[in-house]
Short mmCIF file of C-alpha atoms in Angstrom, two decimals:
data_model
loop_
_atom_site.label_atom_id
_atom_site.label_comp_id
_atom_site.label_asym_id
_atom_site.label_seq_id
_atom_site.Cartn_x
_atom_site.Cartn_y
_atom_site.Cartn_z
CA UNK M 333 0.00 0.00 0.00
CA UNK M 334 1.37 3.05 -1.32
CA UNK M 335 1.31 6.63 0.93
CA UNK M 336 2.62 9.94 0.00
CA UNK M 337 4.16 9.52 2.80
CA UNK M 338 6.18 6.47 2.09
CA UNK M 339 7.07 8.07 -1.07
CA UNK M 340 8.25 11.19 0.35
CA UNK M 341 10.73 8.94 2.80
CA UNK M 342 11.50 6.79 -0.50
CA UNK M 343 12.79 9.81 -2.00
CA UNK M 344 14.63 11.35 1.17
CA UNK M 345 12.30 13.92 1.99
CA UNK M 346 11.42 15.92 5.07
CA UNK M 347 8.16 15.14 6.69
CA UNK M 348 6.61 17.90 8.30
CA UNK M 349 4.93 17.09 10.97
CA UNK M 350 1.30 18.26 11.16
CA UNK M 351 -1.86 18.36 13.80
CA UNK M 352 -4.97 16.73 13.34
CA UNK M 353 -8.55 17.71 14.96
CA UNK M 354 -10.97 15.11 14.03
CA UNK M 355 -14.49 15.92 15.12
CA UNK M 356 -17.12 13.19 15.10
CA UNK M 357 -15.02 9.29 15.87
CA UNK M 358 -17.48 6.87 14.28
CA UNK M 359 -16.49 4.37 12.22
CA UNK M 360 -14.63 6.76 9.21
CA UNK M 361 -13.48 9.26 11.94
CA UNK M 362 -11.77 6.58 14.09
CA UNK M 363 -9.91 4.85 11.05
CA UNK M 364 -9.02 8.56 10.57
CA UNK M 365 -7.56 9.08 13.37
CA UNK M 366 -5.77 5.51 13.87
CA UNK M 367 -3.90 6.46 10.51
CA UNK M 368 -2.90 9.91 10.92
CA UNK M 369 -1.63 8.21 14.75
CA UNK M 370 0.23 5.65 12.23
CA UNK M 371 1.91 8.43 10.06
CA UNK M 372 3.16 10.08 12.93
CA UNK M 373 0.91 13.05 13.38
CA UNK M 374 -0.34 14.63 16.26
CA UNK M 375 -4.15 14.37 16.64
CA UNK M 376 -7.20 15.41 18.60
CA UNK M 377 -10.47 13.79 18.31
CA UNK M 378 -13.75 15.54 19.71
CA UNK M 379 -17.29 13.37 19.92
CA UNK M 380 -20.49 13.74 22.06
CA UNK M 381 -20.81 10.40 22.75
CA UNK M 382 -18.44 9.04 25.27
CA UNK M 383 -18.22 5.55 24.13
CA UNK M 384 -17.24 6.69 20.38
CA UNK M 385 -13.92 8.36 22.05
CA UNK M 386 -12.68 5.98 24.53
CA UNK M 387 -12.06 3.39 21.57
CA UNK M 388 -9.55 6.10 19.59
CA UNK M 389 -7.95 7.15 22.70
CA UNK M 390 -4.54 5.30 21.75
CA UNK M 391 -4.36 7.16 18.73
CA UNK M 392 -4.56 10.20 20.05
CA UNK M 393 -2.68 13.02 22.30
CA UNK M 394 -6.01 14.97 23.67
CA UNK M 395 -9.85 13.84 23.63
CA UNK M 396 -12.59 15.54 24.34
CA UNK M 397 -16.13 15.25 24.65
CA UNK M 398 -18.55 18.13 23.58
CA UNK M 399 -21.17 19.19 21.51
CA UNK M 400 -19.71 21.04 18.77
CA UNK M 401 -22.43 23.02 17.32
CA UNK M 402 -21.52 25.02 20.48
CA UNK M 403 -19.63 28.03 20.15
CA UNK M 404 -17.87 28.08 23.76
CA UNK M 405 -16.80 24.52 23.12
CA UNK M 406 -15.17 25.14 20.01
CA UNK M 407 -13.57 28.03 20.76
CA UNK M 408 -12.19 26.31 23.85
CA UNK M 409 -10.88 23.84 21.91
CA UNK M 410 -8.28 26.16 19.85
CA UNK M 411 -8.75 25.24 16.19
CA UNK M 412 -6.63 27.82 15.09
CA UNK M 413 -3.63 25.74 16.64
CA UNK M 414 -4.38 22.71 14.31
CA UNK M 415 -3.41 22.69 10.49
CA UNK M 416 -6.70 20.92 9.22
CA UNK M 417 -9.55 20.70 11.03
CA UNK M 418 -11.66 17.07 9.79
CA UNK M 419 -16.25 16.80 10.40
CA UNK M 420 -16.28 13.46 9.94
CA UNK M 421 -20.00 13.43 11.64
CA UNK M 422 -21.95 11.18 9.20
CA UNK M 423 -24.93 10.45 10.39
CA UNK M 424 -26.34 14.42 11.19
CA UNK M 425 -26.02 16.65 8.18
CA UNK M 426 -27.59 19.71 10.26
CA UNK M 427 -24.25 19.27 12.90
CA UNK M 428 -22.40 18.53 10.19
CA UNK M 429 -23.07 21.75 8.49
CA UNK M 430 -23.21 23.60 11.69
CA UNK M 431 -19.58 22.46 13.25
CA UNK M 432 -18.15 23.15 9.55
CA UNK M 433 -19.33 27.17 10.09
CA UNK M 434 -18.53 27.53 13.42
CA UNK M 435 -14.80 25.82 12.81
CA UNK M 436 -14.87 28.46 10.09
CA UNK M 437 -15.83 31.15 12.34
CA UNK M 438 -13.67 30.57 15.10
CA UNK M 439 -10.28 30.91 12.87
CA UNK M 440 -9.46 27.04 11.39
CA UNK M 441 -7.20 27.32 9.16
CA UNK M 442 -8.44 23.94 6.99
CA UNK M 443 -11.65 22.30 6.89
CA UNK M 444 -12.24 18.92 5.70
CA UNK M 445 -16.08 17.78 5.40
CA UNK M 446 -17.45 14.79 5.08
CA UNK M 447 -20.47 14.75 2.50
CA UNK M 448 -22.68 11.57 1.28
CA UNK M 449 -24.29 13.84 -1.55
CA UNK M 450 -23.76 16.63 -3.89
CA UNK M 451 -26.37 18.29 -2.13
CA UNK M 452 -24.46 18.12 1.13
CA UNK M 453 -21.15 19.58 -0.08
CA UNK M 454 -22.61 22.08 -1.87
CA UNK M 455 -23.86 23.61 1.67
CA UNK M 456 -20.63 22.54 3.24
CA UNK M 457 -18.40 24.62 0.87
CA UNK M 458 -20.58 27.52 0.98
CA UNK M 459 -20.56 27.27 5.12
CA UNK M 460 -16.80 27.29 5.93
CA UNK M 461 -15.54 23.68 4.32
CA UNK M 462 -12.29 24.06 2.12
CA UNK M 463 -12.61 20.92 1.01
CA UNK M 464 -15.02 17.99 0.89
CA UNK M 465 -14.79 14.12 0.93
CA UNK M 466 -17.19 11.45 0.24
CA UNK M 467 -15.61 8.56 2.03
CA UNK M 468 -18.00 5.98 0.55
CA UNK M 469 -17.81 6.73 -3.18
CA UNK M 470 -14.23 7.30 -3.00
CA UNK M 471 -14.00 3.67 -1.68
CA UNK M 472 -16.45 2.26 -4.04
CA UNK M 473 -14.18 3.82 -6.95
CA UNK M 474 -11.59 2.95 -5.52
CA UNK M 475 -12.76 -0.83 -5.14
CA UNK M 476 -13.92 -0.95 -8.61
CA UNK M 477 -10.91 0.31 -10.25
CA UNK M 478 -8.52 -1.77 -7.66
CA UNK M 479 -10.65 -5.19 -8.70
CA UNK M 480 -11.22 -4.50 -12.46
CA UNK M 481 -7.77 -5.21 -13.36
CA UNK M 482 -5.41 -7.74 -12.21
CA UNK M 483 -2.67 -5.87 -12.47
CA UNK M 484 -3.52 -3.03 -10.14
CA UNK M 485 -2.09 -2.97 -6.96
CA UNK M 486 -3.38 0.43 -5.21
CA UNK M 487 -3.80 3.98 -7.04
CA UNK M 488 -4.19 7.60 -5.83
CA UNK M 489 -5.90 10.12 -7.86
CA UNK M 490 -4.93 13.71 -8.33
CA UNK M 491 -6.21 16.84 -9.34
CA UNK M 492 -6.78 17.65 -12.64
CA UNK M 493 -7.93 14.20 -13.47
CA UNK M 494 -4.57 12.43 -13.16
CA UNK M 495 -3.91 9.50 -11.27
CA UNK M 496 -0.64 7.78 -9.97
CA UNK M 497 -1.03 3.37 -10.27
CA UNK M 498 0.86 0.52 -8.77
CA UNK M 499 0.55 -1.88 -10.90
CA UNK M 500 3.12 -5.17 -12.45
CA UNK M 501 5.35 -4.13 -15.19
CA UNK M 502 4.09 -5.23 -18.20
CA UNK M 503 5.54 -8.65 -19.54
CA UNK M 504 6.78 -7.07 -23.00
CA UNK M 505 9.11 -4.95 -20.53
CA UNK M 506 10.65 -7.16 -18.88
CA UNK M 507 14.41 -7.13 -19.42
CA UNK M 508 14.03 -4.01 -21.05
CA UNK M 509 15.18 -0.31 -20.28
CA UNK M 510 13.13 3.14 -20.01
CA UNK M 511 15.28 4.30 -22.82
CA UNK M 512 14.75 1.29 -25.14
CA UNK M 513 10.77 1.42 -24.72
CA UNK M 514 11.07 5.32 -24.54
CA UNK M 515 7.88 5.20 -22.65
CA UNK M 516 6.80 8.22 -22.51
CA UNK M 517 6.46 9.21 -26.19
CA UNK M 518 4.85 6.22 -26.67
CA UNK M 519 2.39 5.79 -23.81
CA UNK M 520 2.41 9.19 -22.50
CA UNK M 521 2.83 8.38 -19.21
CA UNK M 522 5.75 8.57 -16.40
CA UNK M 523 7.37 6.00 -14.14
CA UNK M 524 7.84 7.69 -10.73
CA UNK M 525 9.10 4.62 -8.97
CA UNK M 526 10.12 1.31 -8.96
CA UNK M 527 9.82 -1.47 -6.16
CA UNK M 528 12.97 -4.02 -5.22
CA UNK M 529 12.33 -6.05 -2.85
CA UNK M 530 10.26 -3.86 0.27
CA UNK M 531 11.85 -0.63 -1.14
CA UNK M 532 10.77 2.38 -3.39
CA UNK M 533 13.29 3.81 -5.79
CA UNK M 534 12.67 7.17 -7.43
CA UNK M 535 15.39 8.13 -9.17
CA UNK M 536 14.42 6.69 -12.41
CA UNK M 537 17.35 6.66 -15.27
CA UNK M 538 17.34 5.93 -18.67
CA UNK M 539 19.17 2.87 -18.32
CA UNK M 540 17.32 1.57 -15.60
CA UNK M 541 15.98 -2.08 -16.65
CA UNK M 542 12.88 -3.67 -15.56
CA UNK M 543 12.44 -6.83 -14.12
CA UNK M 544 9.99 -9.63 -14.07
CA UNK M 545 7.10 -9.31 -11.54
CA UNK M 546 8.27 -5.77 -10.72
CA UNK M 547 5.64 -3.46 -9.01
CA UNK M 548 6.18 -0.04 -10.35
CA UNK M 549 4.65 3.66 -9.73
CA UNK M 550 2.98 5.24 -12.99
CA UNK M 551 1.77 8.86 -13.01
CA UNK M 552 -0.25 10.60 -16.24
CA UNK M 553 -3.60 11.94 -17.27
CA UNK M 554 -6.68 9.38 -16.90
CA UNK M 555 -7.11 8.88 -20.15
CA UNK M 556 -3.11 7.75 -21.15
CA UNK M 557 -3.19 5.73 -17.91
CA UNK M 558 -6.49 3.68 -18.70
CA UNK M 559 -5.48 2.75 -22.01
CA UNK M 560 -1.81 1.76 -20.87
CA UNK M 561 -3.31 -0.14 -18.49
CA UNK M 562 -5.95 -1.97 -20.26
CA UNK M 563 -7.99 -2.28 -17.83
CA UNK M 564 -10.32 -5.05 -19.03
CA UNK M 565 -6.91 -7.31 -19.80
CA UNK M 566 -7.12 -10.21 -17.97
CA UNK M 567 -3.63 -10.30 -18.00
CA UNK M 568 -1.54 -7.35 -18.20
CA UNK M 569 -1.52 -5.95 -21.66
CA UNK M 570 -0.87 -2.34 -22.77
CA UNK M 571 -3.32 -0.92 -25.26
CA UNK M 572 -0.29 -1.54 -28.24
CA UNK M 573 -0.01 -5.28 -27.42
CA UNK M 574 -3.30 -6.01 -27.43
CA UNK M 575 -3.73 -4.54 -30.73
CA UNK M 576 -0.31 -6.67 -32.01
CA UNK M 577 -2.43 -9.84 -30.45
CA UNK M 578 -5.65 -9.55 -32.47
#
C-alpha cells in the first residue's frame, strides 16, 4: 500500500509534521484518526458520545467530549492551533453543516467535510468547508478500479484528473530499459518509482531495466493511464499489445 508519505521517505524527503482535529469518531473518523496516529501526526479527536472516544484514545494526544455546534466549546478547543480541522459526523447533516461554520468562524485554518451527496457539499463549501470528501464513493471507486484489473495494486488520484497506479510491469518490458521502450512518447505516461524487494526507488534513469514481476509507480492523465493499463486485460496488456495480439 502506497502513501505519500512512504514516497516522500523513499525519495529522502522531510516530513513535516502536522496536527490533526478530528471531530465526530465513528467508524470513518476513528480509522481517521488511527492512521494519521500511524503516520506520525499529532491528533485530537472531539465526539459527544463518550463511548465513540474511549475506543480512539490510543491514537490520540487529547480527547474531548462536547457538543460542537456550540460556540464556547469550540472556541475552547483552539482550532486555530491545528493545520486541518476534519467533520467526519456522518450520520447528522444539520451538525455537520453547523460544526463546519462555526470551525470556520472561530479561525481554522483547513476544513475537511465529510459529504454523502452533492447536495451536502454544496452547503458545506458555501458554510466554511475548504474541502469535501465522500468517504464511501471514494472507496467504491476505488474498489472498482482496484478489482477491475489484475494488475492493479493500489492507485491515488490527483487533481486535474490524473492518477498515480501501482501496478506489475508489463511482460513485454521485462528485461528491457526506459530508454529502449522510450515510454513516454509512446504511452504518455511517467514512471515515478520502482519497487525491489520492500523498497521504493525514485530516481528513475534511462538505463534503468525492468524486471519480471516488478511493481512499479505510474503517473499521467486518466485517459493515457487507462489505455496503458488496459484495464479489461485479464492479463496485463498495454493498449499496443493487445492490438499486435488480435
Amino acid at each position: 500500500f502506497i502513501t505519500f508519505c512512504a514516497l516522500s521517505k523513499a525519495k529522502g524527503m522531510e516530513i513535516i509534521m502536522k496536527s490533526f482535529l478530528v471531530i465526530g469518531v465513528g467508524r470513518y473518523g476513528r480509522h481517521l484518526c488511527k492512521k494519521l496516529y500511524e503516520l506520525g501526526y499529532d491528533v485530537m479527536a472531539v465526539d459527544r458520545n463518550e463511548d465513540c472516544i474511549e475506543p480512539v484514545l490510543p491514537y490520540t494526544l487529547n480527547s474531548m467530549i462536547g457538543d460542537s455546534t456550540k460556540s464556547d466549546f469550540i472556541k475552547s478547543i483552539g482550532v486555530s492551533n491545528f493545520d486541518t480541522c476534519f467533520v467526519a459526523i456522518g450520520d447528522d447533516f444539520q451538525t455537520s453543516l453547523e460544526t463546519t461554520s462555526l470551525l470556520s468562524e472561530c479561525g481554522a485554518k483547513y476544513v475537511v467535510s465529510r459529504a454523502s451527496r452533492d447536495t451536502q457539499a454544496k452547503f458545506l463549501l458555501r458554510n466554511g468547508a475548504n474541502e469535501v470528501v465522500y468517504p464511501e464513493r471514494q472507496l467504491a471507486e476505488w474498489a472498482a478500479i482496484r478489482y477491475s484489473s489484475n494488475n492493479i495494486s493500489n492507485y491515488i488520484e490527483l487533481p486535474g484528473e490524473n492518477s498515480i497506479f501501482e501496478c506489475k510491469v508489463p511482460k513485454s518490458w521485462e528485461g528491457k530499459t526506459v530508454l529502449e521502450l522510450d515510454i513516454r512518447k509512446k504511452y504518455k505516461v511517467n514512471i515515478m518509482a520502482i519497487k525491489r524487494e520492500d523498497s521504493w526507488y525514485m530516481t528513475i534513469t534511462p538505463q534503468i531495466k525492468f524486471e519480471k514481476d516488478q511493481d512499479i509507480l505510474v503517473y499521467g492523465a486518466n485517459k493515457y493511464l487507462e489505455k496503458f493499463l488496459h484495464f479489461d486485460s485479464s492479463n496485463f496488456t498495454t493498449e499496443e499489445e493487445a492490438r499486435d495480439n488480435d
